XYZ file of C-alpha atoms in Angstrom:
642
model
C 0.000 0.000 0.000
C 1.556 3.567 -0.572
C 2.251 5.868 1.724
C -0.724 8.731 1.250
C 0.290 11.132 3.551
C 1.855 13.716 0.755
C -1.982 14.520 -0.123
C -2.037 17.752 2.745
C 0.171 19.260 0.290
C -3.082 19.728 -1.603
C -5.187 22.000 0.346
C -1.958 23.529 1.993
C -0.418 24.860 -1.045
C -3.602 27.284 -1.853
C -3.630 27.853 2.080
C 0.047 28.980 1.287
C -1.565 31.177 -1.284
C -4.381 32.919 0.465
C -1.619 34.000 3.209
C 1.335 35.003 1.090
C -1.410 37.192 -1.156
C -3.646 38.119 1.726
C -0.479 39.511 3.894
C 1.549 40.880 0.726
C -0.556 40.696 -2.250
C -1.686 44.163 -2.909
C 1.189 46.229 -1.829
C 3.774 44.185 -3.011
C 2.303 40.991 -5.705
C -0.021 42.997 -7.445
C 1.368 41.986 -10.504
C 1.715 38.549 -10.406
C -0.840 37.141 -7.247
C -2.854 35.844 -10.220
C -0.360 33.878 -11.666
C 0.893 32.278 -8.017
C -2.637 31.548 -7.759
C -2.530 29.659 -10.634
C 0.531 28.064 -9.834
C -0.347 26.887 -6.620
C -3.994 25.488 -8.197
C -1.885 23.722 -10.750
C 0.570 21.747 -7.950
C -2.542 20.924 -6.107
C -4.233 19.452 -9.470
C -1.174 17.330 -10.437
C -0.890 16.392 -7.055
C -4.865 15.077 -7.072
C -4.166 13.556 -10.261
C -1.100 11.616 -9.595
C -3.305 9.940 -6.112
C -6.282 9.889 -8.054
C -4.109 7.402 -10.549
C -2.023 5.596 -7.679
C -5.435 5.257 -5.896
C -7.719 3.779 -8.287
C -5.543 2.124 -11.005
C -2.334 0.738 -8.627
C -3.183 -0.406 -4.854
C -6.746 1.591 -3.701
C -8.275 -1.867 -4.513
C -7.632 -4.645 -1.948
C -9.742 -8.068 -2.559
C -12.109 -6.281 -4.953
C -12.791 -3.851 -2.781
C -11.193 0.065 -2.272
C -10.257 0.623 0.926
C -10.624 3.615 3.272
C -6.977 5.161 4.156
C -5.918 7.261 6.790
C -3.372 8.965 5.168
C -2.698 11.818 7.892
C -3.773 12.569 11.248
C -2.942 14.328 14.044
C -4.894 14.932 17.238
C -6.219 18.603 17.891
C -8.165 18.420 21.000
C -9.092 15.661 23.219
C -12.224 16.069 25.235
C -12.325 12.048 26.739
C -10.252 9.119 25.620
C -12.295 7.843 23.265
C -13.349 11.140 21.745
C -11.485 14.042 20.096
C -10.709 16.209 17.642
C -8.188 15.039 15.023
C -7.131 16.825 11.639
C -6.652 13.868 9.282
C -6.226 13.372 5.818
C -8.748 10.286 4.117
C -8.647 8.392 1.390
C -11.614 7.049 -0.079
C -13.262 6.473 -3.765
C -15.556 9.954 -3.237
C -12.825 11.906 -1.816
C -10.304 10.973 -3.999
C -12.842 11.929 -6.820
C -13.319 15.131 -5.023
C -9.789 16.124 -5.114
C -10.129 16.264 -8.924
C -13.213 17.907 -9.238
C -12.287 20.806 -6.866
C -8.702 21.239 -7.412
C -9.332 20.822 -11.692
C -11.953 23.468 -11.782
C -10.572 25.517 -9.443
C -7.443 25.638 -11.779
C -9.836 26.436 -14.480
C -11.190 29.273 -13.139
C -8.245 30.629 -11.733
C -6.810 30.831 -15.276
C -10.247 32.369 -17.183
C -9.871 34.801 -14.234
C -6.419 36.017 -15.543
C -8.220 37.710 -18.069
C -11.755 38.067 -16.970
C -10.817 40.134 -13.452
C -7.602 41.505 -15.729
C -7.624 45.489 -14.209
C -9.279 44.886 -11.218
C -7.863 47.655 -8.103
C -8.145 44.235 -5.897
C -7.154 41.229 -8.221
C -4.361 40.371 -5.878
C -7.171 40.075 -2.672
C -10.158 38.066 -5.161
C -6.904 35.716 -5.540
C -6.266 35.245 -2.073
C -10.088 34.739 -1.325
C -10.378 32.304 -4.555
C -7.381 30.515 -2.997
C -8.529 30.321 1.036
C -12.355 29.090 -0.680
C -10.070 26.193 -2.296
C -8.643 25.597 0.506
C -11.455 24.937 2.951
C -13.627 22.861 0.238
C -9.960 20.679 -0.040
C -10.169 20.358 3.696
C -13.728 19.135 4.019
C -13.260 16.245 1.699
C -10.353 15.059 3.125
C -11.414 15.732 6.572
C -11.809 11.882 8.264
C -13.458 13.773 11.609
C -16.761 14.766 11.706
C -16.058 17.965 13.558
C -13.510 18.486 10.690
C -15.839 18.389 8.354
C -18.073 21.303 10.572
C -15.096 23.538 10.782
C -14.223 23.271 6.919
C -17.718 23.815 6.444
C -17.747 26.836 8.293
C -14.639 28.320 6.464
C -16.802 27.789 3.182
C -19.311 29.724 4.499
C -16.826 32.713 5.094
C -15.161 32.369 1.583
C -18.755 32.537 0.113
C -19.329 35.469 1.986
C -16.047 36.876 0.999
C -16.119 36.368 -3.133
C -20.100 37.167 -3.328
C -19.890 40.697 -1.524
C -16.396 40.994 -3.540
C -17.399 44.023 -4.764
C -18.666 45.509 -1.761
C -19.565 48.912 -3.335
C -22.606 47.485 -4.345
C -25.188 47.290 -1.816
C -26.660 44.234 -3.543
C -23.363 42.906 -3.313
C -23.846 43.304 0.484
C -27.004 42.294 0.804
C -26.335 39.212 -1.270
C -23.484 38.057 0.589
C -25.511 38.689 3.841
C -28.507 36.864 2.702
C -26.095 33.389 1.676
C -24.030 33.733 5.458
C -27.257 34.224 7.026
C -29.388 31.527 5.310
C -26.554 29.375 5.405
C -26.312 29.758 9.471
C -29.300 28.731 10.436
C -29.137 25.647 8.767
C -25.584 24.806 9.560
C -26.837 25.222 13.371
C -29.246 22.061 12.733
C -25.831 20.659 11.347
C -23.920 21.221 14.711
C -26.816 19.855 16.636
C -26.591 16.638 14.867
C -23.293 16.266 14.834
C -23.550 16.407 18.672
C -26.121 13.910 18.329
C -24.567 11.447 16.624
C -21.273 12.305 18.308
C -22.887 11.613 21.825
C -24.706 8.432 20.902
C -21.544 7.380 18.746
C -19.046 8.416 21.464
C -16.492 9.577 18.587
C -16.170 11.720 16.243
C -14.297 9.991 14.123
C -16.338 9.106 10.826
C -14.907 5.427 10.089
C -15.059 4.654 13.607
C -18.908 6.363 13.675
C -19.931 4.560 10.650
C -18.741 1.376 12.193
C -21.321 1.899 15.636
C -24.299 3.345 14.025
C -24.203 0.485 11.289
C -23.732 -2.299 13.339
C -27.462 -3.495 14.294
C -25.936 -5.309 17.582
C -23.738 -2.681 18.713
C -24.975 -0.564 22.135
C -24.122 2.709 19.698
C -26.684 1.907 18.004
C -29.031 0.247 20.301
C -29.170 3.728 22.210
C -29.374 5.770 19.420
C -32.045 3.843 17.842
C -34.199 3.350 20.862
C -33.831 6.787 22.067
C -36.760 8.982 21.045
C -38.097 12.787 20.793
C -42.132 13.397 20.015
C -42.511 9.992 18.744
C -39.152 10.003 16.870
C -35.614 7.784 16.697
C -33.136 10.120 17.891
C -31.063 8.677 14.945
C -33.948 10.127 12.730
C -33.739 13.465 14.917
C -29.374 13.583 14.268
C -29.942 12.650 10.668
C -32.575 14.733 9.633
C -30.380 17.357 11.607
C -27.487 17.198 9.357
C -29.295 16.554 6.430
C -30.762 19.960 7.200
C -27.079 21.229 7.325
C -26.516 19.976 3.534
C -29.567 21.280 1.922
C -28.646 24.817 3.253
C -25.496 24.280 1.683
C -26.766 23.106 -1.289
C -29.937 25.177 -1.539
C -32.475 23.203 -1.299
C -35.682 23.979 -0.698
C -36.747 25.825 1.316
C -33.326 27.318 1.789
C -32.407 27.735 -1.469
C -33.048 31.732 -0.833
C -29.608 32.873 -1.090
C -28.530 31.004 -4.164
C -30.010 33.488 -7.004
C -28.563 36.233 -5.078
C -25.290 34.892 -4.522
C -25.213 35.961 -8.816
C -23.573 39.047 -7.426
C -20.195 37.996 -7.079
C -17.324 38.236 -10.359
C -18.994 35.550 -12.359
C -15.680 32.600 -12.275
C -16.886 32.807 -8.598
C -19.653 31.921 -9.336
C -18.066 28.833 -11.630
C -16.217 27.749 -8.702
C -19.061 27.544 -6.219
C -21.859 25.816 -8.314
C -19.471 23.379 -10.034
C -16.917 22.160 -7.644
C -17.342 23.693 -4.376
C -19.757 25.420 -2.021
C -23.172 24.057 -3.029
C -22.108 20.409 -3.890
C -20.699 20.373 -0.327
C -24.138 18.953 0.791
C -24.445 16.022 -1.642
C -21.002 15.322 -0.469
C -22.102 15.160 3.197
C -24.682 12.946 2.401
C -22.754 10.580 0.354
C -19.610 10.643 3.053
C -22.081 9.909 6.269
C -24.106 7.450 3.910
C -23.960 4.387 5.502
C -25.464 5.790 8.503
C -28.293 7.430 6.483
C -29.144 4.181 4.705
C -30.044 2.903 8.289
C -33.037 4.712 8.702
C -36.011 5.298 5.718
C -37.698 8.190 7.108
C -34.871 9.905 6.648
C -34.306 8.656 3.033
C -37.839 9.344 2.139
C -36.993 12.703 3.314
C -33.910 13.479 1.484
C -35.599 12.339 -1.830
C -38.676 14.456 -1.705
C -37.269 17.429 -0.620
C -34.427 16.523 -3.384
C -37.286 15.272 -6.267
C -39.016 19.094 -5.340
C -36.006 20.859 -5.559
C -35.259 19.783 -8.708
C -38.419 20.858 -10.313
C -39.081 23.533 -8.565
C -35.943 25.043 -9.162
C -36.405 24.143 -12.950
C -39.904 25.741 -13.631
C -38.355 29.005 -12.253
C -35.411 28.747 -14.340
C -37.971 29.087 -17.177
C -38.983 32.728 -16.710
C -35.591 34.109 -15.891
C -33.763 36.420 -18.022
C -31.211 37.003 -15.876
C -28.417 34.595 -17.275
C -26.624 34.110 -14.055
C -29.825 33.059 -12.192
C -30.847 30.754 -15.215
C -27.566 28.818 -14.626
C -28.193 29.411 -10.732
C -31.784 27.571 -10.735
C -29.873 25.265 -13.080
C -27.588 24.289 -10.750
C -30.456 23.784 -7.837
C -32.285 21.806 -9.942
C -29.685 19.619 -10.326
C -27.885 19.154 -7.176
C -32.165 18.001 -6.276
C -31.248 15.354 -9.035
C -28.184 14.426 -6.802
C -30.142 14.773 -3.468
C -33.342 12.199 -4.404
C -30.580 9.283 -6.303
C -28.842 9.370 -2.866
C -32.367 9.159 -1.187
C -33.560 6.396 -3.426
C -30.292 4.211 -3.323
C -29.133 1.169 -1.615
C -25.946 0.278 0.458
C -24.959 -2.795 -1.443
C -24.645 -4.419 -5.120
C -27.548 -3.257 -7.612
C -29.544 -1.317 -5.187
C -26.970 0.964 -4.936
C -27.143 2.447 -8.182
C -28.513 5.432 -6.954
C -25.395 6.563 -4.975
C -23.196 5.796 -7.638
C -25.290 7.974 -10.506
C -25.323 10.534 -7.549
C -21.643 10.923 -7.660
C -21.177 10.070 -11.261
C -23.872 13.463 -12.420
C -22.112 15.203 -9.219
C -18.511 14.671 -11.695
C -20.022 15.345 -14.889
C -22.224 18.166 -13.880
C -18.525 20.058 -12.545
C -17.218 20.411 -16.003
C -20.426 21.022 -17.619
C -22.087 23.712 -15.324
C -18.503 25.446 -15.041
C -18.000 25.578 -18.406
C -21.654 27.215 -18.937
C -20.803 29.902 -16.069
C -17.291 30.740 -17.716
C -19.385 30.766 -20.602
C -21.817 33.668 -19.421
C -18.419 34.907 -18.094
C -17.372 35.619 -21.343
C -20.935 36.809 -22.811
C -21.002 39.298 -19.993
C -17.509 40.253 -20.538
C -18.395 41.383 -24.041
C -21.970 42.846 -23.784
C -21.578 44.225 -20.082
C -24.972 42.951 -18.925
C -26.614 39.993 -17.108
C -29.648 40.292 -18.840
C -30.967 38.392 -22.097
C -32.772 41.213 -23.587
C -29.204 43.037 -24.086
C -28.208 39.606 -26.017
C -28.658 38.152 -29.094
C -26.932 36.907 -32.498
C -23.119 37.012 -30.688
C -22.475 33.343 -32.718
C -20.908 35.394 -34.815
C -18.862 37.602 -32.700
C -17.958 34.431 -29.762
C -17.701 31.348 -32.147
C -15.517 29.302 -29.460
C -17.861 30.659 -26.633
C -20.850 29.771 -29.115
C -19.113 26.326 -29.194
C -18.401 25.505 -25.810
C -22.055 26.991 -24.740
C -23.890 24.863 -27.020
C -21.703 21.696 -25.952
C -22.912 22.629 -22.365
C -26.181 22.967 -23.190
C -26.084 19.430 -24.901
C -24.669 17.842 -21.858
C -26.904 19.131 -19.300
C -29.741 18.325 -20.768
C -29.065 14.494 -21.453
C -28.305 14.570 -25.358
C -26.359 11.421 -25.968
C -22.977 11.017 -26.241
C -22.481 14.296 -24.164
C -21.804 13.723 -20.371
C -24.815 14.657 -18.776
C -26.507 12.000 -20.634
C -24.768 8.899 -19.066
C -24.764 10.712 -15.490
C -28.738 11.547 -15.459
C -29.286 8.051 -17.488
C -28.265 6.349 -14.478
C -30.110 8.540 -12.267
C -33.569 7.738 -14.092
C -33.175 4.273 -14.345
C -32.358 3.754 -10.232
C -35.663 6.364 -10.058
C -37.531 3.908 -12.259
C -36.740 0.663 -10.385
C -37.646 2.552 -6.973
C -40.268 4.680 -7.351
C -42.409 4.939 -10.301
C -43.516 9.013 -8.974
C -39.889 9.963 -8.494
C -39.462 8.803 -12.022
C -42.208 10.911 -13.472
C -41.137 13.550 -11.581
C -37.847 13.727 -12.851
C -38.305 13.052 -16.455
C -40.252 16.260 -16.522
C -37.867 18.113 -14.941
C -35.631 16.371 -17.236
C -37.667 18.086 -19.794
C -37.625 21.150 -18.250
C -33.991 21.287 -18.280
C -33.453 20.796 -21.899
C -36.139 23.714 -22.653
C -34.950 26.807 -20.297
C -31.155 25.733 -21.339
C -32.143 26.456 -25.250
C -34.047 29.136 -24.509
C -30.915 30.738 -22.811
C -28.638 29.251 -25.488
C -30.899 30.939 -28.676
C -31.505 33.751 -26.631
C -28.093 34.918 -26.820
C -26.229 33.454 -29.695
C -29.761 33.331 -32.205
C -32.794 35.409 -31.423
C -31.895 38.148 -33.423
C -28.853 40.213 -35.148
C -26.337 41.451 -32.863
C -27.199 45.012 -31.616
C -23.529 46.379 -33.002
C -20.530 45.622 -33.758
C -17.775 44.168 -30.912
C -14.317 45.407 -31.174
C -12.703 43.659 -28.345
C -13.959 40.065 -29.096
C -14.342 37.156 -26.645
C -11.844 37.582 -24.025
C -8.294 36.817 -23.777
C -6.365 33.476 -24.224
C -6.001 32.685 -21.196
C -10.396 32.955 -21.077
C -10.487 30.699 -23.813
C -8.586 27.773 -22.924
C -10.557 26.755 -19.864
C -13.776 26.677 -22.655
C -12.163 24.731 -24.881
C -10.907 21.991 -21.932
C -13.903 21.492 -20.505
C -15.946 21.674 -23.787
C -13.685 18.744 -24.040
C -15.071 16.810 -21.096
C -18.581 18.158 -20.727
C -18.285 16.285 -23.990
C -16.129 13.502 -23.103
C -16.376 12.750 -19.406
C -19.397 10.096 -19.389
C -17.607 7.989 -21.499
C -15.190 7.254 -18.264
C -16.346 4.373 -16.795
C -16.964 5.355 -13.587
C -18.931 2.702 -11.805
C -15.992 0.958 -11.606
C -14.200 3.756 -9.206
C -16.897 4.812 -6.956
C -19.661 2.795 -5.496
C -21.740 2.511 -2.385
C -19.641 -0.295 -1.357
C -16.586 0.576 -2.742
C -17.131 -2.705 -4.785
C -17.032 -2.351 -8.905
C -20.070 -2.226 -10.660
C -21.003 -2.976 -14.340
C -23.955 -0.553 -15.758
C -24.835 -0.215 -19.337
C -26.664 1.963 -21.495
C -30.214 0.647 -22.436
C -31.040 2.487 -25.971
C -34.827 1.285 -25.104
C -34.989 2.475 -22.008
C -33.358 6.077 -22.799
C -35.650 6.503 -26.128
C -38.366 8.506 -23.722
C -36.006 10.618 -21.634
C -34.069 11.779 -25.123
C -37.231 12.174 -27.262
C -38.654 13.932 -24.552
C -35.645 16.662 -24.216
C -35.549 16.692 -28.098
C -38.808 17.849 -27.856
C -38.160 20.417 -25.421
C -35.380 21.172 -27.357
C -37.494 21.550 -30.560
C -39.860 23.792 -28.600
C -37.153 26.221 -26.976
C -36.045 26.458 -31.000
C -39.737 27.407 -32.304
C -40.066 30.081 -29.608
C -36.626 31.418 -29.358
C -34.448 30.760 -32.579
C -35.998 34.031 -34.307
C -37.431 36.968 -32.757
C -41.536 36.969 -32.428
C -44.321 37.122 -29.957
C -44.814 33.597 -28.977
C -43.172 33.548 -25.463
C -45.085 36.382 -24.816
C -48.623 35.459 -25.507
C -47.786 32.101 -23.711
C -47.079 33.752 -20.642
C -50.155 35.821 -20.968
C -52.216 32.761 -21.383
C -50.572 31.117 -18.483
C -51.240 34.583 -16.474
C -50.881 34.363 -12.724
C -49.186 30.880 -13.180
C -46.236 32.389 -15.115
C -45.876 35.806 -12.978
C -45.975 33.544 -9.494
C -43.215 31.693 -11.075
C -41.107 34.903 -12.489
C -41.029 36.282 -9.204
C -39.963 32.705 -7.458
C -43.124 31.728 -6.313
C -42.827 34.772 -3.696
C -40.763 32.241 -1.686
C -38.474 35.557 -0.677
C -41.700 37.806 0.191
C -43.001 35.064 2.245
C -39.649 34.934 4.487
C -39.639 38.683 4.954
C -43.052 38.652 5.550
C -42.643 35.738 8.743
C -39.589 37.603 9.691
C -40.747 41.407 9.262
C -44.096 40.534 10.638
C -44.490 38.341 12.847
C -40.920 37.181 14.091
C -39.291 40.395 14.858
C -42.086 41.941 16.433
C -43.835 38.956 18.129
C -40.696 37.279 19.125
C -37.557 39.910 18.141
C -38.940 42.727 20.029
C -40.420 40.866 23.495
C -37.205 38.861 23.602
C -35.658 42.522 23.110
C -37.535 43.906 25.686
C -36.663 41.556 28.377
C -32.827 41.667 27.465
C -32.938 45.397 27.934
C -34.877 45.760 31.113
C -34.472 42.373 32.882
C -31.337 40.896 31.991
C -29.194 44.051 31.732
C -31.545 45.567 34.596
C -30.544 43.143 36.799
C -27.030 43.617 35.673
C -27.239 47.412 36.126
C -28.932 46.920 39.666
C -25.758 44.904 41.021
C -23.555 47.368 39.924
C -25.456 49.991 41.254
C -25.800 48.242 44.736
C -22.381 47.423 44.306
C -21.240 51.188 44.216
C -23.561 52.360 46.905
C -22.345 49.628 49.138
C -18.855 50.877 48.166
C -19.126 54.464 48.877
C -20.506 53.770 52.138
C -17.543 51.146 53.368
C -14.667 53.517 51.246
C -14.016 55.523 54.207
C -13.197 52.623 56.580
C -9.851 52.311 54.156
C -9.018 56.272 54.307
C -5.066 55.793 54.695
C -5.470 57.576 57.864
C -3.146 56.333 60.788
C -5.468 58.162 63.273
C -9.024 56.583 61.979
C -7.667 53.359 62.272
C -6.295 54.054 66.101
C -9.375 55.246 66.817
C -11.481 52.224 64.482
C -8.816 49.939 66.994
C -9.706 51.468 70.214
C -13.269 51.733 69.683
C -13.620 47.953 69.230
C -11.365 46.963 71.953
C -13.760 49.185 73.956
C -16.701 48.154 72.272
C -15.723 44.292 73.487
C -14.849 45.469 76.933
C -18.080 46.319 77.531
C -19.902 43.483 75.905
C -18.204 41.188 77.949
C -17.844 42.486 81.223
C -21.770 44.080 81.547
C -23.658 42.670 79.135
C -22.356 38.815 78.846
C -23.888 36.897 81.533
């Protein structure tokens, strides 16, 4: 077995970054923090590669099974002998996989941002942010402690907040970054609390070790944890659904998907690097890393695929009315990470049955190259036209032929065209939905639909629709914008054709899947259709879309602005929260808690002035304080004590 333990170089070389950059990067790196950046992304990359390679091709595999390494660890803080805090290093089939996910399109968007962000007064500080958001996604999925895990979690929460308020002059900016850090607190609170759950009931923190108790049937772990119960509930349902809360914050699920559409207002690469690789897959990675324990209990299951299944299409009928194209591509990217969400929920632990897991991680892989590659995309539509919106778009095929390329293969591949990627990755998701659950199934072919229509409508809205406005001097970016395009065209195209059931199971045993042309002729003709449709309405300029949304009237409008989900929270919050709750609570702080406070002190100080003059300094008080007693006693005891 090699020896593992060079893989902290990976997330410590862009932690090298974000200090060296965030300490001297504007006064004295200016220049060149971009390209150190880059550098640093690219060690990390080769570095995933070569382990990927060693991992899965040389000695991962032991008896037909990959194994679980411990590559790293060191203990942090020990709260009992059996449980602690350890920084540790992990090497499994999902994180491996991770590592080149992250670290590749990281690298990617670190080089379209040479050009993209090219001029910007803080380029060397959106480096050292890009670099410390690397960083703490690195750390999660190598983190082999469960309280790892929270505080990597946490630092992705602050790097989120960092690169979406980037350009804090806005106050949308603000607001949006404010909104995601918010959002994203509450639910990583539920996180914590079932981490302490499981944690208690465990007694460890350690994740192999965890998995081990709270799978074992027999074990007292589990026999507590399972017989405990809350309002009619397991407490292992209460832990899981807990943390499971903790991941669909993360990955904005409903109903705290809130802050996703507004996150748009960070430098769109950022934007690249948290849909594809990072921030909002974080929760379908939780899931899939504490799997083993979910799989033990089906309310929980049931759970994660509804709220996953909904997601998905809720996410994709609003994606339908947007013509913002960041917030397209950010419902896109909800809508799919639900499709990741309700495999996991549907799968298995073992052989067959867990297809579901495996498709999870497979679209999870595929879906990184693709959906980057359509943000970097936008990047470089919005780079040209300087505006988010479609109406200031149209006909640039002509001015952006390698952009008009690499959108269209995008497009292609996320909504299931054969031999693109997407296609093998969703495949795999419908057919576990179809051997599962028939309504899941439904579901998701219409929202497989869905995808393919509201991804050519964005597609012919800019590059077709109609002749470009004027002329473009400056054309599609810079080289170093359109290499990332044309290598992940590349495996947006190319990437399903890996065959990755073999690497990364349930089980960590290989599995053989094939493609069933019978089975696939209804998804595909479906999304041609949709495809067809989004062509008819959008190709050439004319009223259609518009007299369809007046027919569909209040149907359309509820789902242009979101389905009010946003006015509702303000409305619980502004209305009944903060003054039902926020102000009594307020109330009670200021005149009981810090009235009771003020009282002591005030008692205190009374009490003070009063005694103060017993300790005047004067020689003569306290002869006469002395004398007074001694007197004082005489008389006590000679008269008065009988």
């Amino acid at each position: 077995m090699s020896n593992y333990s060079y893989l902290y170089w990976i997330p410590l070389l862009p932690l090298a970054t974000f200090l060296v950059l965030g300490m001297f990067g504007r006064k004295y790196l200016s220049p060149i923090s971009g390209m150190l950046g880059t550098l640093s992304l690219a060690g990390s990359t080769l570095i995933s590669l070569f382990a990927a390679n060693q991992y899965f091709f040389v000695d991962g595999k032991m008896n037909g099974v990959y194994q679980k390494i411990t590559a790293f660890r060191f203990t942090w803080l020990t709260f009992s002998p059996n449980v602690s805090i350890d920084m540790s290093v992990i090497v499994d089939p999902i994180s491996v996989m991770m590592l080149v996910v992250v670290t590749f399109v990281s690298l990617m968007v670190h080089v379209f941002s040479l050009g993209y962000m090219k001029g910007e007064k803080r380029f060397a500080t959106y480096y050292a942010f890009l670099s410390l958001f690397t960083f703490s996604m690195l750390g999660l999925v190598l983190a082999g402690n469960i309280f790892q895990i929270y505080i990597f979690w946490e630092l992705v929460g602050v790097s989120s907040f960092l690169l979406i308020g980037f350009y804090f002059e806005k106050p949308s900016a603000v607001a949006a970054s404010k909104k995601a850090f918010i959002v994203t607190r509450f639910a990583d609170l539920g996180f914590l609390i079932g981490i302490l759950i499981l944690a208690f009931y465990g007694k460890t923190l350690d994740i192999g070790v965890l998995v081990e108790r709270l799978t074992s049937v027999q074990s007292p772990e589990y026999l507590g944890i399972a017989g405990a119960g809350f309002l009619g509930i397991s407490v292992l349902s209460w832990g899981l659904s807990l943390v499971f809360i903790g991941g669909a914050g993360k990955s904005a699920m409903f109903p705290l998907h809130i802050w996703l559409p507004d996150a748009m207002e960070g430098p769109t690469p950022v934007s690249a690097l948290i849909h594809a690789a990072t921030m909002v897959v974080a929760g379908v990675y939780l899931v899939a890393r504490l799997f083993p324990i979910f799989s033990m209990d089906v309310s929980v299951m049931h759970l994660i695929t509804y709220v996953g299944v909904f997601s998905a299409l809720f996410a994709a009928i609003i994606a339908c009315t947007q013509t913002d194209i960041k917030r397209v591509l950010a419902y896109s990217t909800m809508s799919q990470i639900g499709y990741m969400m309700f495999a996991l929920g549907i799968s298995h632990q073992t052989g067959e049955s867990g297809l579901g897991y495996m498709a999870s991680m497979f679209h999870l892989f595929t879906h990184a190259f693709f959906k980057s590659l359509l943000f970097l995309g936008a990047g470089a539509v919005i780079h040209l036209v300087h505006s988010n919106d479609m109406k200031d778009m149209g006909g640039l095929r002509k001015w952006m032929p390698i952009t008009h390329m690499a959108f269209l293969v995008g497009c292609l591949a996320i909504s299931g065209i054969p031999p693109f990627a997407g296609f093998f990755s969703k495949e795999e998701i419908l057919t576990a939905a179809f051997h599962n659950s028939p309504f899941v199934y439904g579901i998701a072919l219409f929202t497989a639909g869905l995808t393919a229509f509201y991804m050519f409508r964005l597609y012919f809205s800019i590059f077709w629709k109609k002749e470009a406005s004027h002329a473009y001097t400056h054309g599609e970016g810079t080289l170093t914008m359109k290499i990332p395009l044309v290598i992940l065209t590349i495996l947006a195209a190319g990437a399903g054709l890996l065959p990755f059931s073999r690497w990364v199971t349930a089980d960590g045993i290989s599995m053989e899947t094939h493609t069933d042309l019978l089975f696939s002729a209804i998804p595909v003709s479906f999304t041609a259709l949709a495809i067809l449709l989004a062509m008819y309405w959008y190709k050439n300029e004319n009223d259609k879309p518009a007299r369809f949304a007046s027919m569909a009237g209040g149907w359309y409008r509820a789902a242009h602005r979101k389905f009010y989900v946003d006015e509702i929270y303000l409305f619980v919050t502004g209305k009944i929260l903060f003054p039902l709750v926020g102000r009594p609570i307020a109330w009670f702080d200021k005149n009981i808690v810090d009235g009771c406070m003020n009282l002591l002190a005030t008692l205190t100080a009374r009490f003070s002035s009063l005694i103060k003059r017993w300790q005047s300094g004067s020689v003569q008080n306290y002869a006469l304080y002395f004398f007074g007693g001694i007197a004082a006693l005489a008389v006590l005891f000679i008269y008065l004590w009988k």
